[in-house]
Coordinates of C-alpha atoms in Angstrom, one line a residue:
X1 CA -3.6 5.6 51.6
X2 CA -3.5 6.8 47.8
X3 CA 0.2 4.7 48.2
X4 CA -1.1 2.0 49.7
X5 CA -3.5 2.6 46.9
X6 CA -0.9 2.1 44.3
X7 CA 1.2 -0.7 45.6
X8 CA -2.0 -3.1 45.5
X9 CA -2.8 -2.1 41.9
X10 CA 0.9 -2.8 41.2
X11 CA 0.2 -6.1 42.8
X12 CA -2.8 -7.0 41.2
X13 CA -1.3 -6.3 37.7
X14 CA 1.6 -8.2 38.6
X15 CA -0.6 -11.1 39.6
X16 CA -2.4 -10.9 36.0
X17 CA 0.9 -10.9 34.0
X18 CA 1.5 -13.9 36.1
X19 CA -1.6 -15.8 35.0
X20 CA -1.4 -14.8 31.5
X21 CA 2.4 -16.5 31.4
X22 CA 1.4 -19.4 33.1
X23 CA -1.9 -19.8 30.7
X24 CA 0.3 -19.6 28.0
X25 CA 2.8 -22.3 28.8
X26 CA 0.3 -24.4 30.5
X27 CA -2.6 -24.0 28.7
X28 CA -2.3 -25.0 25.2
X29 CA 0.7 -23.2 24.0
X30 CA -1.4 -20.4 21.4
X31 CA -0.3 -20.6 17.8
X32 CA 2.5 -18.4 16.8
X33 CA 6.3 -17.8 17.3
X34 CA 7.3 -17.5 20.6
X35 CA 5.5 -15.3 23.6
X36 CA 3.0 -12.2 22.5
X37 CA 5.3 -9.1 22.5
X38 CA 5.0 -5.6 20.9
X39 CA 6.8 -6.7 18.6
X40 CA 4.5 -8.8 17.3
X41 CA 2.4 -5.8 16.5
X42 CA 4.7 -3.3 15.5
X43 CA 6.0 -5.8 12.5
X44 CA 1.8 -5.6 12.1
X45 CA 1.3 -2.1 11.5
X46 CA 4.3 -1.6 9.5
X47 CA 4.0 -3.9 6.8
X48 CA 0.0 -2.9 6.4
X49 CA 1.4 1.0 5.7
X50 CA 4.4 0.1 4.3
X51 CA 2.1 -1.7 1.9
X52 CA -0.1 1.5 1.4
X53 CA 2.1 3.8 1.6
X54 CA 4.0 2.5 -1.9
X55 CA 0.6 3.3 -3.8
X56 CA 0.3 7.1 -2.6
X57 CA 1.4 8.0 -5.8
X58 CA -0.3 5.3 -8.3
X59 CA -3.6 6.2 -6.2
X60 CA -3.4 9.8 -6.6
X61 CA -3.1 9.5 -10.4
X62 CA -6.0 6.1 -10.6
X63 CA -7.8 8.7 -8.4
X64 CA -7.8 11.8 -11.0
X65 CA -8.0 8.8 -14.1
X66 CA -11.1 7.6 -12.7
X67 CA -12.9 10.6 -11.9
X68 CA -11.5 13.7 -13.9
X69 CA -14.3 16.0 -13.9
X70 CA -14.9 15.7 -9.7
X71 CA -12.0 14.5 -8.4
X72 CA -11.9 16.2 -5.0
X73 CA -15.6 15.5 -4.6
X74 CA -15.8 11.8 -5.2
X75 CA -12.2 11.9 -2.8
X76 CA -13.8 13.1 0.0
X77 CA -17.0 11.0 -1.1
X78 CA -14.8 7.8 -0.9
X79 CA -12.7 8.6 2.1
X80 CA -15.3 10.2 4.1
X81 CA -17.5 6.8 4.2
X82 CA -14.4 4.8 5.1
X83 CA -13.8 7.3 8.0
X84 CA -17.9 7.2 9.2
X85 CA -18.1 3.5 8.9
X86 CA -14.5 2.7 11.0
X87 CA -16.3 5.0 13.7
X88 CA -19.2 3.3 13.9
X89 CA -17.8 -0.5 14.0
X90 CA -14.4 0.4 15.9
X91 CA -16.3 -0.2 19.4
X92 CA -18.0 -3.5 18.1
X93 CA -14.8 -4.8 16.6
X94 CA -12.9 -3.9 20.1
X95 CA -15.8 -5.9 22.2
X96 CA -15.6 -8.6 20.1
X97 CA -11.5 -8.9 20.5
X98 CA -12.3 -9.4 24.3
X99 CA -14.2 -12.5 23.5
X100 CA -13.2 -14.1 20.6
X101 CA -9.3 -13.1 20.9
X102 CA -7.1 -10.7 19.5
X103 CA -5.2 -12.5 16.5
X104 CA -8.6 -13.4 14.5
X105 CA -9.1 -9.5 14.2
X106 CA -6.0 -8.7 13.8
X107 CA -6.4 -11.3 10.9
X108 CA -10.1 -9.9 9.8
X109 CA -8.7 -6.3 10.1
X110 CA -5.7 -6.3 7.6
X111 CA -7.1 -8.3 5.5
X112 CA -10.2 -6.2 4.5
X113 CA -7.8 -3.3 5.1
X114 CA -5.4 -4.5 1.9
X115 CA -8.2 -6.6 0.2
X116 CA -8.4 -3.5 -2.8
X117 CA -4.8 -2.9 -3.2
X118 CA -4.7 -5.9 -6.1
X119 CA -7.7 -4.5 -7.5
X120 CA -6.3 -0.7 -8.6
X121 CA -4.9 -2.2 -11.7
X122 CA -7.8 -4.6 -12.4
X123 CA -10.8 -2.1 -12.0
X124 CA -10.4 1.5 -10.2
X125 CA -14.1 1.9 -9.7
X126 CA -14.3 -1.8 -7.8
X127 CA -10.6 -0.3 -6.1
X128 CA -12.6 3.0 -5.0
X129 CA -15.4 0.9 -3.9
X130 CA -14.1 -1.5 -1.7
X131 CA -12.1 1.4 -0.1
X132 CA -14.7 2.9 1.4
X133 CA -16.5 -0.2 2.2
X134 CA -13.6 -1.4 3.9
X135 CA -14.0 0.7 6.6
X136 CA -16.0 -1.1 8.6
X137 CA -13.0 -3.3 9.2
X138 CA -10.0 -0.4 8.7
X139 CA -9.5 0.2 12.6
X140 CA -6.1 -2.4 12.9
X141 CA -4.8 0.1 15.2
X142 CA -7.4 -0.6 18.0
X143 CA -7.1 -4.2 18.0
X144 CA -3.3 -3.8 18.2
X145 CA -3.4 -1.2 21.2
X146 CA -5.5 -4.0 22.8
X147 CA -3.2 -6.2 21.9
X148 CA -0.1 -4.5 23.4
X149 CA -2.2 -3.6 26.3
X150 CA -3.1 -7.7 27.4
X151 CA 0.9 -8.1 27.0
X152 CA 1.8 -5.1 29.1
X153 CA 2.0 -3.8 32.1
X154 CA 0.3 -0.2 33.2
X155 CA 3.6 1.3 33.6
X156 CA 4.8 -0.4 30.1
X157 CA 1.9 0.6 28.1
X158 CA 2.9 4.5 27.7
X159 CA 6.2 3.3 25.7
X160 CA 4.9 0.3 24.2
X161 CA 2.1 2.6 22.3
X162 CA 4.1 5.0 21.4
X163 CA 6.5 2.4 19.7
X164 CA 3.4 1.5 17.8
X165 CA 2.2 4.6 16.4
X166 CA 6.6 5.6 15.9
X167 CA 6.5 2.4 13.7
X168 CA 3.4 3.6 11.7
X169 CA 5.3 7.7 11.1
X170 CA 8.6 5.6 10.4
X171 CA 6.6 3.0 7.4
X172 CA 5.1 6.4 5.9
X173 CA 8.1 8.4 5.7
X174 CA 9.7 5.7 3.8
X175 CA 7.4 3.8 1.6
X176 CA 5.8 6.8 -0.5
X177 CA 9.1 7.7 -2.0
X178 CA 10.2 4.2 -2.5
X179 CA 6.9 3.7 -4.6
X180 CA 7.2 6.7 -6.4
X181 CA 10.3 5.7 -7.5
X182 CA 9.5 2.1 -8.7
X183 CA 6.7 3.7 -10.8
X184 CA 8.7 6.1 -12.7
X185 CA 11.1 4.0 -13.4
X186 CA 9.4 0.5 -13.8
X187 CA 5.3 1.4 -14.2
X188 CA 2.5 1.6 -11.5
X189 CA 1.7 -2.3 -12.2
X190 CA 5.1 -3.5 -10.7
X191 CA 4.4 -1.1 -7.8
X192 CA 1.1 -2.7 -7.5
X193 CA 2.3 -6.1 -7.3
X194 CA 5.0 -5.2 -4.5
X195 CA 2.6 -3.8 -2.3
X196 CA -0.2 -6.8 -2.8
X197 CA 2.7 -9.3 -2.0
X198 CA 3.6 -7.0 1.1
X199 CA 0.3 -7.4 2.4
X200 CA 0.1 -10.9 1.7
X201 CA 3.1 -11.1 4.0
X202 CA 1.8 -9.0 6.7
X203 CA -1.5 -11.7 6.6
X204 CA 1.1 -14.3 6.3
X205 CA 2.8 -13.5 9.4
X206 CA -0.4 -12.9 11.5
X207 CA -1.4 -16.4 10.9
X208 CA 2.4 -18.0 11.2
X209 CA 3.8 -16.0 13.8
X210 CA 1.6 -14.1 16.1
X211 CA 0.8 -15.7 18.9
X212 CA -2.7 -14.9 20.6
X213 CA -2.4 -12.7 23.2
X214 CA -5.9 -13.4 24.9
X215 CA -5.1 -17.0 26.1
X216 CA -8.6 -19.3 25.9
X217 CA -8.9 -19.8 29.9
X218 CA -8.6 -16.0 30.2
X219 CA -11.7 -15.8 28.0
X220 CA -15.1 -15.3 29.3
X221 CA -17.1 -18.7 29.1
X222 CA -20.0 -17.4 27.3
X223 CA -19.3 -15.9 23.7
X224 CA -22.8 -13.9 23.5
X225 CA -23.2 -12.5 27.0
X226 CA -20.7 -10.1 27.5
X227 CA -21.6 -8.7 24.1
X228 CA -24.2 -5.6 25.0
X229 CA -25.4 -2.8 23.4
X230 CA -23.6 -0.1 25.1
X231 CA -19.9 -1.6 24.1
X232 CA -20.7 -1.2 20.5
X233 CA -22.7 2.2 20.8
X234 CA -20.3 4.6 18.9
X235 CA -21.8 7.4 20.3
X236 CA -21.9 5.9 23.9
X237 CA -18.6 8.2 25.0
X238 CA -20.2 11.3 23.1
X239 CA -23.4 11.1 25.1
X240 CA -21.7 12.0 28.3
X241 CA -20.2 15.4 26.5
X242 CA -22.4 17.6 28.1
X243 CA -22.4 16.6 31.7
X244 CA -18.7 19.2 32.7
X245 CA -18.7 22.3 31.0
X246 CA -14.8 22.1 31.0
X247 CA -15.0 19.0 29.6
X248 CA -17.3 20.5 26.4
X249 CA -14.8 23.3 26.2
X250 CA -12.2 20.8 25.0
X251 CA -14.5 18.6 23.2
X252 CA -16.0 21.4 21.2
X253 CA -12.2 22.6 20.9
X254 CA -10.6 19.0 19.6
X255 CA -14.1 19.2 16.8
X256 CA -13.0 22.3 15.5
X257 CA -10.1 22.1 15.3
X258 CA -9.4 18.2 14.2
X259 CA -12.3 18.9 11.4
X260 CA -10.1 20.6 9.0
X261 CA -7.2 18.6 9.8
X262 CA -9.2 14.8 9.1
X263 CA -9.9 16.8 5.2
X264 CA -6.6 17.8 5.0
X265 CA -5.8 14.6 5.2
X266 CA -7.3 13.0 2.8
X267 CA -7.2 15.9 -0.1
X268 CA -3.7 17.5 0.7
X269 CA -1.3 15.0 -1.3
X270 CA -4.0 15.1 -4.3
X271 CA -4.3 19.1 -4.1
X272 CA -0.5 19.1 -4.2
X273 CA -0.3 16.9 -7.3
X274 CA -2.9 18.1 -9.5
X275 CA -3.4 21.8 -8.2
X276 CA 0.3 22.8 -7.2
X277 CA 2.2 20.7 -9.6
X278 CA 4.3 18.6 -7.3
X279 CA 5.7 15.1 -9.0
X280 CA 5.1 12.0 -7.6
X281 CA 8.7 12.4 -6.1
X282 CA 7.9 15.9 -4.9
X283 CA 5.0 14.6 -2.6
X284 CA 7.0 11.9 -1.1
X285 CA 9.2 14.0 -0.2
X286 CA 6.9 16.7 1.4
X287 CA 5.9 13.7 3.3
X288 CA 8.9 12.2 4.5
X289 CA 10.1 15.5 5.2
X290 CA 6.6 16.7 7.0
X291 CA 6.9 13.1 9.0
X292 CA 10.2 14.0 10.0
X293 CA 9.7 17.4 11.2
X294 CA 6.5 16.3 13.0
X295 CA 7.9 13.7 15.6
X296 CA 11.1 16.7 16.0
X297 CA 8.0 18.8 17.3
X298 CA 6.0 16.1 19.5
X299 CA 8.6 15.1 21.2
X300 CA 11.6 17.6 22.0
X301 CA 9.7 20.8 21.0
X302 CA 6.4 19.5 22.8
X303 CA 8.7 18.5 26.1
X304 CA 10.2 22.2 25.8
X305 CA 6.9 23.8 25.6
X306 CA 5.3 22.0 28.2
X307 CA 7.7 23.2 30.7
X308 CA 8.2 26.3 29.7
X309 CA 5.1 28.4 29.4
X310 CA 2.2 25.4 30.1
X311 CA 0.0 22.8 28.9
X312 CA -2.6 25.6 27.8
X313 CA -0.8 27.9 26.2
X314 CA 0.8 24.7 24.3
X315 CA -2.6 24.5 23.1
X316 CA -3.1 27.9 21.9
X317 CA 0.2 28.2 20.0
X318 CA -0.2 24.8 18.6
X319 CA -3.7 26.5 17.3
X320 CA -2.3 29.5 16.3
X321 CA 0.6 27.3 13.9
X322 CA -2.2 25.8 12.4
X323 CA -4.3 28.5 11.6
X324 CA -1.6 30.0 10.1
X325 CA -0.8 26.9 8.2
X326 CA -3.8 26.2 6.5
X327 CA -4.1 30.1 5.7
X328 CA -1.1 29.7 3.9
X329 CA -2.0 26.5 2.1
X330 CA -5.1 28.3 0.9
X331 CA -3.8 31.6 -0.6
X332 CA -0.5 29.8 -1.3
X333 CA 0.1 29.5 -5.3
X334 CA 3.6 28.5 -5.6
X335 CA 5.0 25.1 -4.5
X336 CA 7.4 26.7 -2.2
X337 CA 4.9 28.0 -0.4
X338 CA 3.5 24.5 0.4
X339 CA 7.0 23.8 1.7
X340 CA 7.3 26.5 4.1
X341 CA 3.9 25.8 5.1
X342 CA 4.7 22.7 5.6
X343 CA 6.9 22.9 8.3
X344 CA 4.3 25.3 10.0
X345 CA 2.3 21.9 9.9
X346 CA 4.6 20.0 11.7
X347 CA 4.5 22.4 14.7
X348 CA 1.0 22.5 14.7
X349 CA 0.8 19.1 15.4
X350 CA 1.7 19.9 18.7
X351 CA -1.9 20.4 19.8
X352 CA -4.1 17.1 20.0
X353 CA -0.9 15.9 22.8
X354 CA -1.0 19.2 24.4
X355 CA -5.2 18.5 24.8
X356 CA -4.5 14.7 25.8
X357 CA -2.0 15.6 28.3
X358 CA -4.4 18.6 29.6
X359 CA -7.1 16.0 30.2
X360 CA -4.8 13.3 31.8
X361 CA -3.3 16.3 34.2
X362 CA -6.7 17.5 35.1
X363 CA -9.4 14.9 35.2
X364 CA -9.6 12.1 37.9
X365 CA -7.6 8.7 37.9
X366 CA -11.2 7.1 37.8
X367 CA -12.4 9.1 35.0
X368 CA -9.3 9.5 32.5
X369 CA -10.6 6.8 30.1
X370 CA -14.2 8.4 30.1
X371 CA -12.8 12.1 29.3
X372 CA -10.1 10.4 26.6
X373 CA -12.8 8.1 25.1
X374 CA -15.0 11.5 24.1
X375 CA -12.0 12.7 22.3
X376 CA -11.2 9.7 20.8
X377 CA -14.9 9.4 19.6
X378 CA -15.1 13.3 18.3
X379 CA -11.9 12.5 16.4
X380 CA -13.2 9.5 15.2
X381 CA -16.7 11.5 13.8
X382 CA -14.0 13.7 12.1
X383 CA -12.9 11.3 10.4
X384 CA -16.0 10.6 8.1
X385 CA -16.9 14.1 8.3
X386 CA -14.0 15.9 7.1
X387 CA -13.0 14.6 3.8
X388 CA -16.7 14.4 2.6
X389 CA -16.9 18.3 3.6
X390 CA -13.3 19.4 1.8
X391 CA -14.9 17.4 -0.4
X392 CA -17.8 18.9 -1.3
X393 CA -16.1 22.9 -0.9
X394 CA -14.0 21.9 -3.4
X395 CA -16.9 20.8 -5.6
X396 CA -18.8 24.2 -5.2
X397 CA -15.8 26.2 -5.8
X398 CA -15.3 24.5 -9.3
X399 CA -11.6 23.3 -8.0
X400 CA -11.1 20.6 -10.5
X401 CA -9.0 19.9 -13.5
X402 CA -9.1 19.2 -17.1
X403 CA -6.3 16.9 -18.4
X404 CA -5.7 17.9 -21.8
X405 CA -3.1 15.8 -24.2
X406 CA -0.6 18.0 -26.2
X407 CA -1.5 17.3 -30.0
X408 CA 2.3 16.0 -30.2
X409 CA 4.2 13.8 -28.3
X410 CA 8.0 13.6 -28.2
X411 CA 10.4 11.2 -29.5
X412 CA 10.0 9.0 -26.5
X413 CA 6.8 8.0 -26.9
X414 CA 5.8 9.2 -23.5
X415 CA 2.6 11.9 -23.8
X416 CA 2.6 15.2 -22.3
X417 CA -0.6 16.3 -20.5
X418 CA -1.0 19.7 -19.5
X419 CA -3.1 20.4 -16.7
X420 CA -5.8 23.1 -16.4
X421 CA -7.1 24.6 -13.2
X422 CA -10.8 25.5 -13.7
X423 CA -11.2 27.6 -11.0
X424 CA -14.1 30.8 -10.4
X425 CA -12.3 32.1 -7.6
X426 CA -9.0 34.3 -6.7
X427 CA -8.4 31.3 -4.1
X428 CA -6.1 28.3 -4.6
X429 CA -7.3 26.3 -1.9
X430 CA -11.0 27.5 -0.3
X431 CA -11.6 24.4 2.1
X432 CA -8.6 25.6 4.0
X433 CA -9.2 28.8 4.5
X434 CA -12.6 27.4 5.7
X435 CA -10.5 25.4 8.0
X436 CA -8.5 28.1 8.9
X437 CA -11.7 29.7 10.4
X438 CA -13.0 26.4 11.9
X439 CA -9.7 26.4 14.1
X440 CA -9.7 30.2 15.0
X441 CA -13.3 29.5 16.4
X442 CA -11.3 26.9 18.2
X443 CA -9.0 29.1 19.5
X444 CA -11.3 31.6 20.6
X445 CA -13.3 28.5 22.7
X446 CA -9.4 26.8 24.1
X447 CA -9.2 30.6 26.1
X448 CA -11.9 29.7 28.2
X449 CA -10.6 26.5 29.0
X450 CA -8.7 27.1 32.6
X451 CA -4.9 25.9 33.0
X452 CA -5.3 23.9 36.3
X453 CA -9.0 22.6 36.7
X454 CA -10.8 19.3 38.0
X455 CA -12.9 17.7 35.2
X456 CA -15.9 16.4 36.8
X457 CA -17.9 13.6 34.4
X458 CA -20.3 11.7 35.7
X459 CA -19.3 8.2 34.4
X460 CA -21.3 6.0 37.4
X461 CA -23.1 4.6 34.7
X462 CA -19.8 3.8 32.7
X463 CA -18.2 2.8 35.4
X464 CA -20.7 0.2 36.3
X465 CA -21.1 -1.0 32.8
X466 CA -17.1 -1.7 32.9
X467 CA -17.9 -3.4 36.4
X468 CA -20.7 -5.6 34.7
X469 CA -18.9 -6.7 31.3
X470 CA -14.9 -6.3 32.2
X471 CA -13.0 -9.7 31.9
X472 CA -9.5 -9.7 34.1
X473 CA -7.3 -9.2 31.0
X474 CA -9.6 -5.6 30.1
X475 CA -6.4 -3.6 28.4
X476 CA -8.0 -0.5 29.5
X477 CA -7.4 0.0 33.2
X478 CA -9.8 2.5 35.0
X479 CA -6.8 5.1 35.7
X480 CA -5.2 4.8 32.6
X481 CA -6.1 7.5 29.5
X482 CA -7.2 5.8 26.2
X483 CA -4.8 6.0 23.2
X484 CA -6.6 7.9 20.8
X485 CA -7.8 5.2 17.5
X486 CA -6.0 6.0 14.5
X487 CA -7.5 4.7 11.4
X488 CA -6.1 2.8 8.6
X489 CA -5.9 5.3 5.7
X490 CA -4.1 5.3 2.0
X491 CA -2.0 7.9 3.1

């Protein structure tokens, strides 16, 4: 029966594929060059991080320029509201795709996304402040999985995401060094202007040459009604936590563990400039090289653990690489520390597809999107959380710097600053031996999580509410697991 099962969901996806092609070449042909493909979106995401990507370094030094005396505070300030808002609108701005069509979000989304890039060089404090207000529209990523979802098949979609989010490592392994190089040899401003006329392209293209993948007849009639409360609840998936006490092992796992990791983020590459010493060139480096390393270790390393001693104890060494790593970032003094801790990263990151995998193995082909959609929601509260609590540690450790001008500068004109670490304490780097701690706890809950379980969530509810407001093209189908939302960040 479960084949028989199968074969008619095949079949009925089949059947919608059909309609779509047919609505599209009989039903007002949607604006844009050629059909909707992935490609489409992958040309999307990389010219948006391409774009961001060049001003790692510029924005790293606007960052320190702007605020000198709390740097790391007014960081985690800026990028923790960015994260906090893109959780809260990211289920708003998905509802509304499924009734007023992808390509106008995609549009609304990289626009607000790049809108402060041209402003770094006219006013940093307008540049800082329209970055974290722009996170109510910074969530391009989950209009573009629903994008690639209305265009693909369920068999398809595995690939065609991770094509996606290899196109997003790819534009950040290659852009930061680029830009770092244009501004030491030719200025920040030039850099500026490269990555504002990128952007402009990327906007360019959406409205030239994407085609709308929601055709209108595949839209619901009425624009207001299928609008409700509970698609655009943020918290709706966190509510439902509770209710499997498997299922809270991992959630309370992903938290703890994904906490430190959303800080590091957003404080590493400045902590590494200003605290460590790196050059501009020295952090897109690290980058490149940590970006490289990474999808080495999620993909052969990850297949090769998987198979050999289990999806759990995946978990727990992917833990135990990361606890390690951000030990080392925080007593580490010397930059080639950083580097060898570095590549201790890169394994780490082994862990959130260990989790995902664990969940898809384990919970019900009726239930995967409810168990995924709690992670993806905990992930997304980390988010806003993280950097405004690396953040703040650093502020109450007195991590900050004092640039102070040599009283001579040398014959070619260019001035010397020396950099001072105030700093009351014996450690470098205190938020991440707080993180360190945060992911040991997470460690210590991932034992109790068995190898081979059934996750039991009560989702009638959700289900129903999917029933009640689902269209025919809904790019999430009931047995498939949710890509986790990434959000647009500088770096």
């Amino acid at each position: 029966m479960t084949q028989g099962g199968k074969k008619k969901k095949r079949a009925v996806n089949r059947s919608i594929m059909l309609a779509k092609k047919i609505i599209i070449k009989d039903g007002g042909t949607p604006q844009g060059i050629g059909s909707p493909s992935v490609y489409h979106a992958v040309i999307v995401i990389f010219l948006e991080f391409f774009a961001w990507g060049l001003l790692t370094a510029p924005t790293l030094v606007v960052l320190h320029e702007t605020f000198p005396k709390h740097t790391f505070l007014m960081n985690g300030l800026i990028q923790g509201v960015k994260g906090l808002l893109s959780f809260l609108s990211a289920p708003l701005i998905g509802a509304l795709s499924d009734v007023w069509g992808r390509k106008s979000f995609l549009l609304l989304t990289v626009f607000f996304t790049c809108a402060p890039i041209p402003l770094m060089k006219i006013s940093p404090w307008w540049y800082f402040a329209v970055i974290s207000v722009s996170g109510v529209f910074a969530v391009t990523f989950s209009v573009v999985f629903a994008y690639v979802a209305d265009i693909t098949q369920e068999h398809e979609r595995s690939m065609a995401y991770g094509l996606v989010s290899a196109t997003f490592a790819a534009s950040l392994v290659t852009s930061p060094a680029i830009g770092a190089y244009l501004s030491r040899v030719y200025g920040d401003s030039l850099v500026v202007v490269l990555a504002t006329a990128i952007a402009l392209l990327d906007i360019g293209f959406i409205l030239v040459a994407v085609p709308e993948s929601l055709p209108e007849k595949m839209r619901p009639a009425s624009w207001g009604a299928p609008i409700s409360w509970e698609q655009a609840d943020p918290f709706a998936s966190l509510k439902k936590v509770g209710q499997d006490s498997i299922v809270l092992l991992i959630c309370i796992t992903v938290f703890l563990s994904y906490l430190p990791e959303a800080g590091q983020y957003s404080s590493f590459f400045l902590y590494l400039r200003q605290i460590m010493g790196f050059s501009s060139e020295s952090v897109a480096a690290f980058i490149a090289v940590l970006g490289i390393l990474s999808i080495i270790a999620q993909t052969i390393v990850l297949s090769l653990l998987m198979r050999s001693i289990g999806n759990k104890n995946t978990i727990l060494l992917g833990l135990g690489f990361q606890i390690l790593q951000l030990a080392w970032y925080g007593f580490g003094s010397e930059p080639w520390m950083m580097w060898a801790a570095g590549a201790v990263a890169a394994m780490s990151s082994i862990t959130f597809p260990a989790v995902s995998a664990l969940v898809s193995r384990s919970a019900d082909a009726d239930q995967q999107g409810v168990v995924q959609g709690m992670i993806t929601g905990i992930r997304g509260l980390c988010n806003g959380l993280g950097p405004a609590l690396y953040g703040f540690i650093f502020y109450i450790f007195h991590v900050e710097l004092n640039e102070l001008p040599m009283p001579e500068a040398p014959a070619g004109g260019a001035v010397v600053t020396q950099y001072h670490l105030e700093q009351n304490s014996i450690i470098p780097g205190p938020p991440f031996l707080f993180g360190a701690c945060s992911v040991l706890l997470a460690l210590l809950v991932a034992l109790f999580i068995p190898e081979h379980t059934n996750l039991n969530v009560r989702s009638s509810n959700w289900k129903k509410h999917c029933g009640s407001h689902g269209h025919p093209h809904s790019p999430q189908a009931p047995g498939e697991a949710k890509e986790p939302l990434l959000q647009d960040t500088n770096v």
